[in-house]
Coordinates of C-alpha atoms in Angstrom, one line a residue:
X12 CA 132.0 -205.0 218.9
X13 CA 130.9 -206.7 215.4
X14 CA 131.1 -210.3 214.9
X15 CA 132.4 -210.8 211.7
X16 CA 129.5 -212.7 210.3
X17 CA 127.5 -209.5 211.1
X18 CA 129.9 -207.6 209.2
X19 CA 127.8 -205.0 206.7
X20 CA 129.3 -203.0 204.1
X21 CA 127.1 -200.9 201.3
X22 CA 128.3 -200.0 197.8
X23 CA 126.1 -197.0 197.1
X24 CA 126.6 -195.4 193.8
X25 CA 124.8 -192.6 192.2
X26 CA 123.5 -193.3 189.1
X27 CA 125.1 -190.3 186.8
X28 CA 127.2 -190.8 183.8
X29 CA 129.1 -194.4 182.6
X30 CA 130.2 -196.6 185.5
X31 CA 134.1 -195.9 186.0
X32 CA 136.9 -197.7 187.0
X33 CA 136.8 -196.3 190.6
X34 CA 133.6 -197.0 191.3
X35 CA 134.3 -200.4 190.3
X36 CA 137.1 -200.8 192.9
X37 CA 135.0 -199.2 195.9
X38 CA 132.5 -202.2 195.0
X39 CA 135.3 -204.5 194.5
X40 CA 136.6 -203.7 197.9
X41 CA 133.2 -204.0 199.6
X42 CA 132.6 -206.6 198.0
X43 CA 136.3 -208.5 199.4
X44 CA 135.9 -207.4 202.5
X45 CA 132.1 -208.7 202.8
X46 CA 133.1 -212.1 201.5
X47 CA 136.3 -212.3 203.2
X48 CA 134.6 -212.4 207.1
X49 CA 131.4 -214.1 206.0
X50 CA 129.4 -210.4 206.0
X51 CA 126.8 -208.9 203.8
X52 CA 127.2 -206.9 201.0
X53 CA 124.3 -204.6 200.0
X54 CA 124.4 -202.5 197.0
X55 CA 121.7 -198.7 197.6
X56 CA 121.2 -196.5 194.9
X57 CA 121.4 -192.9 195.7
X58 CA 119.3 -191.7 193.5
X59 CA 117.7 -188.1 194.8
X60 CA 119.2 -185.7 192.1
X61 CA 116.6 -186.1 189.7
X62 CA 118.5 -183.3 187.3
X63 CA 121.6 -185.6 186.8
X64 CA 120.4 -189.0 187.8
X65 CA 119.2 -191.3 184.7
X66 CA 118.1 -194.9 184.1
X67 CA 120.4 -195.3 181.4
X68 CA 123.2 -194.9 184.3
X69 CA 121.0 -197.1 186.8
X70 CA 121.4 -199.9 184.2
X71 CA 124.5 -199.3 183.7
X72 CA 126.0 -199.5 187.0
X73 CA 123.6 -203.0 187.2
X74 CA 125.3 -204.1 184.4
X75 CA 128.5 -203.5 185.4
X76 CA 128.4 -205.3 188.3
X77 CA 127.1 -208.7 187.3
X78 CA 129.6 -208.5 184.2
X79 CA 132.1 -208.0 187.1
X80 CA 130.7 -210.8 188.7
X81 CA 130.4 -208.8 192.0
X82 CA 126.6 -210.0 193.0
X83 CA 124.7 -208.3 195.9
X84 CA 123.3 -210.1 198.7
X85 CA 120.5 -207.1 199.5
X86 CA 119.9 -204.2 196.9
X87 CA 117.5 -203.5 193.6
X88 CA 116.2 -206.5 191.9
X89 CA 117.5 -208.4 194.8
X90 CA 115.6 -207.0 197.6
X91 CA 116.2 -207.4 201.6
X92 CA 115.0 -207.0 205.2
X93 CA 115.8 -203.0 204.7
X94 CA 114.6 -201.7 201.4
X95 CA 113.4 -200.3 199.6
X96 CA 117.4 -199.8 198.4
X97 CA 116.6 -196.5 195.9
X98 CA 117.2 -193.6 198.1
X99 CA 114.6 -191.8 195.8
X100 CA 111.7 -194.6 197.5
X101 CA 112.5 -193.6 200.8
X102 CA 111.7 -189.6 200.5
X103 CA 109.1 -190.0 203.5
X104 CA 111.4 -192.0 206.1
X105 CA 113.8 -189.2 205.9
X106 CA 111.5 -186.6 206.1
X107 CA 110.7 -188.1 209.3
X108 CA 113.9 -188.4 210.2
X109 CA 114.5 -185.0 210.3
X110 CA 111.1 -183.9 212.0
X111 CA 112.8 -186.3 215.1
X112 CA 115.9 -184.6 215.2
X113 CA 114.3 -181.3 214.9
X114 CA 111.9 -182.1 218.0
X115 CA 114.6 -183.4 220.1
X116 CA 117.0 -180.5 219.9
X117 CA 119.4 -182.3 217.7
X118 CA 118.8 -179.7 214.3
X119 CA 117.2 -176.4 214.3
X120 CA 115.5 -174.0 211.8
X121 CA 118.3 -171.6 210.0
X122 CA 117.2 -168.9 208.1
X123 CA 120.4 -167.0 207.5
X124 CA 120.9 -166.2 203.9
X125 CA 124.6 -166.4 202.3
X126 CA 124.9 -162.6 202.2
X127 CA 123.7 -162.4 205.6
X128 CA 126.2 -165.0 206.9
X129 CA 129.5 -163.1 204.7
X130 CA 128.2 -159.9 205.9
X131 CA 128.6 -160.7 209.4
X132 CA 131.6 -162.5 208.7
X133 CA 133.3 -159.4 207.6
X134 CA 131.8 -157.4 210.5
X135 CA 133.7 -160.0 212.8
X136 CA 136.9 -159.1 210.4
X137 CA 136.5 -162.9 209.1
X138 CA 137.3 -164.5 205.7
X139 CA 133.7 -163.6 204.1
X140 CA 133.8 -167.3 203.0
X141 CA 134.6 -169.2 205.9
X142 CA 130.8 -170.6 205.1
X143 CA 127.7 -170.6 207.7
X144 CA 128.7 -169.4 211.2
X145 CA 126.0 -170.9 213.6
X146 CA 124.1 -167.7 214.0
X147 CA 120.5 -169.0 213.5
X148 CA 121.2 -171.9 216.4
X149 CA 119.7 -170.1 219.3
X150 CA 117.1 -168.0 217.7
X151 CA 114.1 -167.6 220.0
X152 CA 110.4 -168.8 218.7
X153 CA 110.2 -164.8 218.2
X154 CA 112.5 -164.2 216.3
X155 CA 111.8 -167.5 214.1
X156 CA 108.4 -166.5 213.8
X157 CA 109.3 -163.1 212.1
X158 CA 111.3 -164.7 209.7
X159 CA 108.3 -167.1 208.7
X160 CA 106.4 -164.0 209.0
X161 CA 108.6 -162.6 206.2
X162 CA 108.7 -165.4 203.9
X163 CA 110.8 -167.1 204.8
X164 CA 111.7 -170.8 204.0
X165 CA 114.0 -172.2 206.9
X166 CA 116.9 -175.0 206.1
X167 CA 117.4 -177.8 209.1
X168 CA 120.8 -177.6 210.2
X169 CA 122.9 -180.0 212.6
X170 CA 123.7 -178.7 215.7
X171 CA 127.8 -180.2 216.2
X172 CA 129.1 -181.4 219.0
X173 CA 131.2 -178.8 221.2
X174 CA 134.2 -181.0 221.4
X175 CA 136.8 -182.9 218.9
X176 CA 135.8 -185.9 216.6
X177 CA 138.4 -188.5 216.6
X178 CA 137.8 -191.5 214.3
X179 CA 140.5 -194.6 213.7
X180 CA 140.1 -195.1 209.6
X181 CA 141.0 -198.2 208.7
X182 CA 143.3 -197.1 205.7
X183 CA 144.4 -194.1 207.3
X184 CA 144.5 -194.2 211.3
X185 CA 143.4 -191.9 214.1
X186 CA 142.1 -189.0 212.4
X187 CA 140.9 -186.4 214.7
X188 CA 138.8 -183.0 213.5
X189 CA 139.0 -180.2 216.4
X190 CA 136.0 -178.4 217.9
X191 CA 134.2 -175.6 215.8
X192 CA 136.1 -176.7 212.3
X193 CA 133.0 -177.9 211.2
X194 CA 129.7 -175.3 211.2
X195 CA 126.3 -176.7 211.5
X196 CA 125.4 -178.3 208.1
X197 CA 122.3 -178.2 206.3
X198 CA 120.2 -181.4 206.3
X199 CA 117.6 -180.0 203.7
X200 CA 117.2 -177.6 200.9
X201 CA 114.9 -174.3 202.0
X202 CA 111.2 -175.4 202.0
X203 CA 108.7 -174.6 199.5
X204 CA 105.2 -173.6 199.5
X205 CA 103.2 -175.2 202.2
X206 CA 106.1 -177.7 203.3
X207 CA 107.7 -177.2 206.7
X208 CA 110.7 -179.1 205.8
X209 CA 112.2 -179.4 202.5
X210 CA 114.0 -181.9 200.6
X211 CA 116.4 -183.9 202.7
X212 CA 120.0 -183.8 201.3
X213 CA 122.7 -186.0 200.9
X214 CA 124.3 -185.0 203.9
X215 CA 121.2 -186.4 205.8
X216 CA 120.1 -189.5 203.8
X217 CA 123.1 -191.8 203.0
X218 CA 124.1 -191.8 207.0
X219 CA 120.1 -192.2 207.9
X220 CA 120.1 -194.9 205.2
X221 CA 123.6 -196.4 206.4
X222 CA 121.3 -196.4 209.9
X223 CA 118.6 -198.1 209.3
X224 CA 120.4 -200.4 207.0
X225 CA 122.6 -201.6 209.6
X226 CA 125.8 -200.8 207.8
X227 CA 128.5 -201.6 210.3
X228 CA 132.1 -200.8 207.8
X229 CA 131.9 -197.7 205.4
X230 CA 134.7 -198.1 203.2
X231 CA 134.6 -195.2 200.4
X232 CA 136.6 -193.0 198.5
X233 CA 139.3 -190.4 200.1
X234 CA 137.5 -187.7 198.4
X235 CA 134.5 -188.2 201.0
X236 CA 136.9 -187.7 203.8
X237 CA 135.9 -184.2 204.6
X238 CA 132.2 -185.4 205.3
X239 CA 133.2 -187.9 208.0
X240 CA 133.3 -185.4 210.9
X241 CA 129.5 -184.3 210.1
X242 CA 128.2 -187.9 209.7
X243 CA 129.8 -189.4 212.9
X244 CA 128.0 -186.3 214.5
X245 CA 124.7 -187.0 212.7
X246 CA 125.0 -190.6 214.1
X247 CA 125.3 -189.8 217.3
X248 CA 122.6 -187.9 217.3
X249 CA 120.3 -190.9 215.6
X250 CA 121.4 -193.0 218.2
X251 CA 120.0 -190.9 220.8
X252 CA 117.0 -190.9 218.9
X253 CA 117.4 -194.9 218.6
X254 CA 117.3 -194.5 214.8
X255 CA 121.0 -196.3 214.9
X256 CA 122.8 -198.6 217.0
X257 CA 126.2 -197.5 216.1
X258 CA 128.7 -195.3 214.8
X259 CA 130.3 -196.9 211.7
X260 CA 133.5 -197.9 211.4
X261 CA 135.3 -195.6 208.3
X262 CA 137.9 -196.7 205.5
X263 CA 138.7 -193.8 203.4
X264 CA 140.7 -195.4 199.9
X265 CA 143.1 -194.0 198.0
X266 CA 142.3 -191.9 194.7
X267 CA 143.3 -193.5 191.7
X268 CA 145.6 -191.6 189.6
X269 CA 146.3 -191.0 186.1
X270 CA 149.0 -189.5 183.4
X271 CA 151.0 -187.0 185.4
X272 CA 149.5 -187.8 188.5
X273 CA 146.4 -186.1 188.1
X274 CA 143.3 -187.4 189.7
X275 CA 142.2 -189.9 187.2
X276 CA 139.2 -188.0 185.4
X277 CA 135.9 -189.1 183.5
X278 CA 137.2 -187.6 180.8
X279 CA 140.4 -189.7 180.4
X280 CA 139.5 -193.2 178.4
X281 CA 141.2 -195.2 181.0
X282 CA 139.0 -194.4 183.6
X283 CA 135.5 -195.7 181.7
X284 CA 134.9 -199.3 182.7
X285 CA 132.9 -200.1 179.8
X286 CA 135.9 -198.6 177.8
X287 CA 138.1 -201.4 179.4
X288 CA 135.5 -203.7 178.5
X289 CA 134.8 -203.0 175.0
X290 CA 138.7 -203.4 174.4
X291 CA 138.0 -206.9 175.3
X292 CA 139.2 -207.3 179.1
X293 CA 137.8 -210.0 180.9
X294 CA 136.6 -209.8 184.5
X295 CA 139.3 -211.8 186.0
X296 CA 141.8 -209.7 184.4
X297 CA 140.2 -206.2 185.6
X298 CA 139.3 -207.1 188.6
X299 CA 142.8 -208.7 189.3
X300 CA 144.1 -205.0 188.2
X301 CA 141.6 -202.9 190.2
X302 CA 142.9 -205.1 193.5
X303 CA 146.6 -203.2 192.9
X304 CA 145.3 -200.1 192.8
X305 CA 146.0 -199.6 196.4
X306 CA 146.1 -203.1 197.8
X307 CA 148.1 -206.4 196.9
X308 CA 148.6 -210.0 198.4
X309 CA 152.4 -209.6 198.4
X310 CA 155.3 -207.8 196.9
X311 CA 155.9 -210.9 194.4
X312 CA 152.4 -211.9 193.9
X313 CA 150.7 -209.8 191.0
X314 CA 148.5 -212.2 189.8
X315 CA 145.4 -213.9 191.7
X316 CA 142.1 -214.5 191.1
X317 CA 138.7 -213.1 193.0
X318 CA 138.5 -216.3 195.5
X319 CA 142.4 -215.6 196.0
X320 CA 141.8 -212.3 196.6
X321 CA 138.5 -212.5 199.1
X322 CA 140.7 -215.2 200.9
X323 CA 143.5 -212.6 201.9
X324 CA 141.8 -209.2 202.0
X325 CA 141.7 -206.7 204.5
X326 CA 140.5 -203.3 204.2
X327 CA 142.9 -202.5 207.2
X328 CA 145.7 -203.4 204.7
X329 CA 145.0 -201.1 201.8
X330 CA 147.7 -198.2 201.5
X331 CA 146.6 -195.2 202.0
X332 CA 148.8 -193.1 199.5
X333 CA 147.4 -192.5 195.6
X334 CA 147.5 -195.3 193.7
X335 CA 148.0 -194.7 189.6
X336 CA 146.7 -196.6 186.8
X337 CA 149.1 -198.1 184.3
X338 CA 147.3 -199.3 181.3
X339 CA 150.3 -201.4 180.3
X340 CA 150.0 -203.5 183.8
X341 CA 146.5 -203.5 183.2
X342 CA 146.7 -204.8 179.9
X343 CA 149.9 -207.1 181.0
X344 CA 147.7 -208.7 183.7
X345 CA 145.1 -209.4 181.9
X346 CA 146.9 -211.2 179.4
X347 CA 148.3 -213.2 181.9
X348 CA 144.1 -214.1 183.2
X349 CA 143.5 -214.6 179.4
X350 CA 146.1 -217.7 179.2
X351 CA 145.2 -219.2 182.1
X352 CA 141.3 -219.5 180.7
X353 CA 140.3 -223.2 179.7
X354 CA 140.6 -223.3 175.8
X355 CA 137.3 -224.2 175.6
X356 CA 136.2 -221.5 177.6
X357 CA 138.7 -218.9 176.1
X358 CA 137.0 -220.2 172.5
X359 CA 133.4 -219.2 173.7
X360 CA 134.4 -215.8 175.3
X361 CA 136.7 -214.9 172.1
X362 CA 133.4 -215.9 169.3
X363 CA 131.0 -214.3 172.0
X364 CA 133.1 -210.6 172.1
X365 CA 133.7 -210.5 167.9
X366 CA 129.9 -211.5 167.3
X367 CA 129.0 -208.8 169.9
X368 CA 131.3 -206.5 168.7
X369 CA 130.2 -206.7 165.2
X370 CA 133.0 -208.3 163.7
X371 CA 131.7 -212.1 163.1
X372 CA 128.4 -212.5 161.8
X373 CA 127.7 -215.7 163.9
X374 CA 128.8 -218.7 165.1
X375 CA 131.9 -220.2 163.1
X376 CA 132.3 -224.2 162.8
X377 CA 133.1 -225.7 166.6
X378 CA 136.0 -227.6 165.1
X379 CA 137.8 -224.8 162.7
X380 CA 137.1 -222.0 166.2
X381 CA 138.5 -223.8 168.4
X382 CA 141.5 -224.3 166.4
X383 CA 142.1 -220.2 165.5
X384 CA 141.4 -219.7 168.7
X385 CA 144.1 -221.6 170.3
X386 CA 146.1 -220.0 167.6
X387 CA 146.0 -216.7 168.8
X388 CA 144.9 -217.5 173.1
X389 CA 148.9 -216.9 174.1
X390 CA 149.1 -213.8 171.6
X391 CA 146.7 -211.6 172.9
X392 CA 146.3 -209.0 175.8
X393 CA 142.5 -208.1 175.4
X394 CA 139.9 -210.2 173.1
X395 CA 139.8 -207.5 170.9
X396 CA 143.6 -208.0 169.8
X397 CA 142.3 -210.8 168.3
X398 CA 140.5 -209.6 165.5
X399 CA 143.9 -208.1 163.5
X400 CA 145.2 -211.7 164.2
X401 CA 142.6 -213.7 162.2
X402 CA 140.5 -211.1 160.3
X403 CA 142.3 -212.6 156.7
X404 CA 140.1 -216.0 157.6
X405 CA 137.2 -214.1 157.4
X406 CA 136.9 -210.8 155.2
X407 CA 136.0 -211.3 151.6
X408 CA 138.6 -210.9 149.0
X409 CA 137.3 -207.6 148.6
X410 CA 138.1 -206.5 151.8
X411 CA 141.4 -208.1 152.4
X412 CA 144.5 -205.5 152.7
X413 CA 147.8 -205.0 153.3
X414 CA 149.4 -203.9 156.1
X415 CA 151.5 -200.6 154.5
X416 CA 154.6 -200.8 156.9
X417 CA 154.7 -204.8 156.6
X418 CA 154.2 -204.2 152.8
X419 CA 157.2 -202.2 152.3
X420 CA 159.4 -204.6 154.9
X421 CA 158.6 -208.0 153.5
X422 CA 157.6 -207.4 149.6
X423 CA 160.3 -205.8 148.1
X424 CA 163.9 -206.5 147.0
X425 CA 163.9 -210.4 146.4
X426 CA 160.8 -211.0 147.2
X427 CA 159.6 -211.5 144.2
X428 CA 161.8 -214.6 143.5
X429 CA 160.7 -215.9 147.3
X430 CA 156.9 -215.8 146.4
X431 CA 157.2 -217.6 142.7
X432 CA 159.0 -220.2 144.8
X433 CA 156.7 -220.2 147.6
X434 CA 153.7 -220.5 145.0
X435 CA 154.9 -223.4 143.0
X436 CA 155.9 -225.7 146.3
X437 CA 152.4 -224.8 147.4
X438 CA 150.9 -225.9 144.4
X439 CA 153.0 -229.2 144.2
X440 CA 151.3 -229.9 147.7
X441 CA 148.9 -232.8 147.6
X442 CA 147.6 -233.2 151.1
X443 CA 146.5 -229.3 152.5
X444 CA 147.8 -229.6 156.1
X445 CA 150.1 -227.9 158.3
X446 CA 152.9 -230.2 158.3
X447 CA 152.8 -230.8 154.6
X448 CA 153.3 -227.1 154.2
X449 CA 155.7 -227.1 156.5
X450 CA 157.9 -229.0 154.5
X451 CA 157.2 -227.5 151.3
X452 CA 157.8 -224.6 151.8
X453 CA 161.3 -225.2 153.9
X454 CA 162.9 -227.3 151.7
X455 CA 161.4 -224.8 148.2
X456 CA 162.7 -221.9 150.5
X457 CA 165.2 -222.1 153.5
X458 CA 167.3 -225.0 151.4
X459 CA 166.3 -224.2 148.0
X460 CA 166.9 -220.7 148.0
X461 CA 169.1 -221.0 151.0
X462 CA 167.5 -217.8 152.9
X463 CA 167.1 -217.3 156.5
X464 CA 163.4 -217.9 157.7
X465 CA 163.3 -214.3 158.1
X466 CA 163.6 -213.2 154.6
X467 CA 162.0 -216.9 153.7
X468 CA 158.8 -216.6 155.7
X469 CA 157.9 -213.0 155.6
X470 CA 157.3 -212.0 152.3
X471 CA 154.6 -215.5 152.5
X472 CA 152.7 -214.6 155.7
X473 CA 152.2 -210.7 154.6
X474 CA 150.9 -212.3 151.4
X475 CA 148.5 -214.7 152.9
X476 CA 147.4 -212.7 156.1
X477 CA 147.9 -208.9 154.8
X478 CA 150.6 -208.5 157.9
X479 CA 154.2 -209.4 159.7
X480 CA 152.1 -210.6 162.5
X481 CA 150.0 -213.5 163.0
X482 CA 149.1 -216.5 164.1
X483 CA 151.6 -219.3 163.0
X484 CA 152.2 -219.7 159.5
X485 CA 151.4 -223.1 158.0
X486 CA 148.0 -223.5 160.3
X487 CA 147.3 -220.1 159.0
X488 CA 147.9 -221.8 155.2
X489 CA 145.3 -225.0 156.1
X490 CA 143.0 -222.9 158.1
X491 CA 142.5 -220.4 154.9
X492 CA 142.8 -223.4 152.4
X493 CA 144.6 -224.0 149.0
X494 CA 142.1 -221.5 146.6
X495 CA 142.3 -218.8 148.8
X496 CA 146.1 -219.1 150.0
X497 CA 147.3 -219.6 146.1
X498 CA 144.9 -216.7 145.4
X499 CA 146.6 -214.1 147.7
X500 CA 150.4 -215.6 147.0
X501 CA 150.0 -214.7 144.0
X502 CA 148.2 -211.0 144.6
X503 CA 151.1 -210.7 146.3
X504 CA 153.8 -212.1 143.7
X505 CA 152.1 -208.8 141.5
X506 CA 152.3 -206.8 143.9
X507 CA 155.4 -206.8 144.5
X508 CA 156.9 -207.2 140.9
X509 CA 155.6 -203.4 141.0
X510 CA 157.4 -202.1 144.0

């Protein structure tokens, strides 16, 4: 039995492609489950396909994780008592591995080719590709020898177990696989040239790895489900060789879903991390999102934070049916993480993702920032909503434009009249501050003109900001100042003359 502070779960991406919002939950709920019992969380790279595997990816997947805030407690850059933690390092331990298991009985030599194996599968009046049928399993050193005689290059295979594997997955129950539905599986590629054994395969390494590492919880994707029966089998097998002390215990988790209920694929935008993050998410808000997609605190409690989160989890309570990502929920919830942020901190984060992003050329004034930014902190779902908010504070005139659709809404008709008015209570204005406009303008406009703040205020903020939408009004006015806000009334005033 495991004591819970000798829990040990492994997040073991491979590094192909752009981390994805998938592999970000796996990690998340490795992560929880390590940090919710007081365990260890270890982070392995399985890095042994060398025609798809990159460092771009590696650095990636690094990054993604510290910007997630999911830190390892063993893994690259971090190290451990069982590294090194790049499968790719540890080439020669499996090697040896699989020289144990072939001189105790527990694999064999197989030198069956495919056409061989559907050949004798159609003999038999079999499905030609029912896959490898165990022929090469009690070859005698004879017969094995004439192969090699031939030239040929062997693959280690498995030998199962003559009876049913039952396992009880911690998403998904007693699962039980009956006797002779899985063949022997290959453990290496064929051998080349002078090697005996060739290039261990996945199949061997991440369950030799998940050995010697200690792992005691695999909790993984459903789509890995198929590969259970074979690993519990390999296990067994490493035990007897006293390469492991246990069978792991297995959590298979839900796929994640997209439009239609398709899988959710690379392809779709949604399912790119970085994508999620370059829209301006924060952690607290993905992370909060990733934790419903297939697990929640309770049926009323949508938002939490990580701590939260770690405090209640339990793998044994994900559900086990498909879980689909909703970009509006995501966006929702992490609008709800973004008001809860310390202004202060919601300040930094908001200057830090435009300057990043390209869109502010540095640092603005501490005083004048912090005041757009509370502006705009409950108006927002991601940072990057923030830009159309406040970009008429900071493009040159130049640059400034009009929204089209709010252009043709607020600027015709009357408007004309509403802006002349506007622009000579502005100008009569001796002290540029929000409540002085304030009361310039409703007394020039709403009693003067006697028109609902509708038609008062609309044709002024699409002439100062360039849109129906923005940030309040008159702090809008004192944040852009006098010059510039008379400037664009009156753009405006001409503009609209020639509707």
């Amino acid at each position: 039995m495991t004591s819970a502070e000798n829990v040990r779960v492994r997040f073991c991406p491979s590094p192909t492609g752009t981390p994805h919002v998938g592999l970000a939950r796996t990690a998340l709920f490795n992560f929880a489950q390590a940090r919710h019992v007081g365990g260890t969380f270890v982070f392995r790279i399985e890095d042994t396909d060398a025609a798809r595997d990159s460092q771009e990816s590696y650095d990636a997947i690094l990054d993604a994780l510290r910007w997630l805030g999911l830190e390892w407690d063993e893994g690259p850059e971090v190290g451990g008592p069982y590294g090194p933690y790049r499968q790719s390092e540890r080439k020669q331990i499996h090697r040896d591995v699989v020289a144990r298991l072939l001189e105790a009985g527990e694999a064999y030599e197989a030198y069956s080719t495919n056409e061989e194996v559907e050949a004798r599968h159609k003999a038999a009046g079999r499905d030609p590709k029912l896959g490898y049928d165990n022929f090469d399993r009690d070859l005698t050193d004879a017969q094995r020898a004439e192969f090699r005689a031939q030239g040929r290059k062997p693959v280690i295979r498995l030998r199962m177990p003559d009876e049913d594997l039952t396992w009880d997955d911690l998403v998904r129950g007693t699962t039980t696989i009956k006797a002779g539905t899985v063949p022997d599986f290959a453990l290496t590629r064929a051998a080349r040239g002078d090697d005996e054994i060739g290039d261990p395969l996945y199949t061997l390494v991440n369950p030799v790895d998940d050995a010697m590492m200690k792992i005691t919880h695999v909790l993984r994707g459903e789509d890995l489900l198929p590969s259970t029966p074979r690993q519990i089998a390999l296990y067994r097998a490493l035990m007897r060789l006293g390469v492991a002390d246990r069978v792991p215990e297995f959590g298979h988790l839900p796929f994640v879903m997209g439009e239609g209920n398709k899988k959710l694929s690379k392809r779709d935008p949604e399912s790119s991390l970085f994508h999620h993050r370059d829209r301006g998410f924060i952690p607290e808000g993905l992370l909060n999102y990733l934790a419903l997609l297939g697990w929640g605190i309770s049926a009323d409690h949508d938002i939490f934070t990580l701590d939260e989160m770690v405090e209640a989890f339990d793998v044994r309570n994900v559900n086990s049916n498909p879980a689909r990502f909703d970009q509006k929920k995501a966006d929702s919830i992490n609008a709800e993480h973004i008001r809860r942020l310390d202004s202060a901190d919601f300040a930094d984060r908001l200057q830090k993702f435009l300057i990043d992003g390209g869109r502010l050329s540095g640092p603005v004034d501490a005083g004048r920032w912090a005041v757009i930014a509370d502006l705009v902190q409950t108006r927002i779902q991601v940072l990057g909503d923030a830009w159309d908010l406040i970009k008429f504070l900071f493009v040159s005139d130049d640059d400034f434009t009009y929204d089209e659709k709010s252009v043709k809404k607020n600027l015709g008709g009357e408007a004309t009249g509403v802006l002349d008015a506007a622009i000579a209570a502005c100008e009569a204005v001796d002290l540029w501050e929000t409540a002085a406009l304030e009361s310039a303008l409703k007394e020039a406009l709403v009693d003067g003109l006697e028109l609902k703040p509708r038609k008062a205020f609309g044709p002024v903020r699409v002439g100062v900001t360039g849109a129906a939408v923005s940030p309040p009004l008159y702090e809008s006015l004192e944040l852009l100042g006098r010059e510039k806000s008379l400037a664009r009334l009156r753009q405006a005033r001409e503009l609209s003359a020639s509707l």
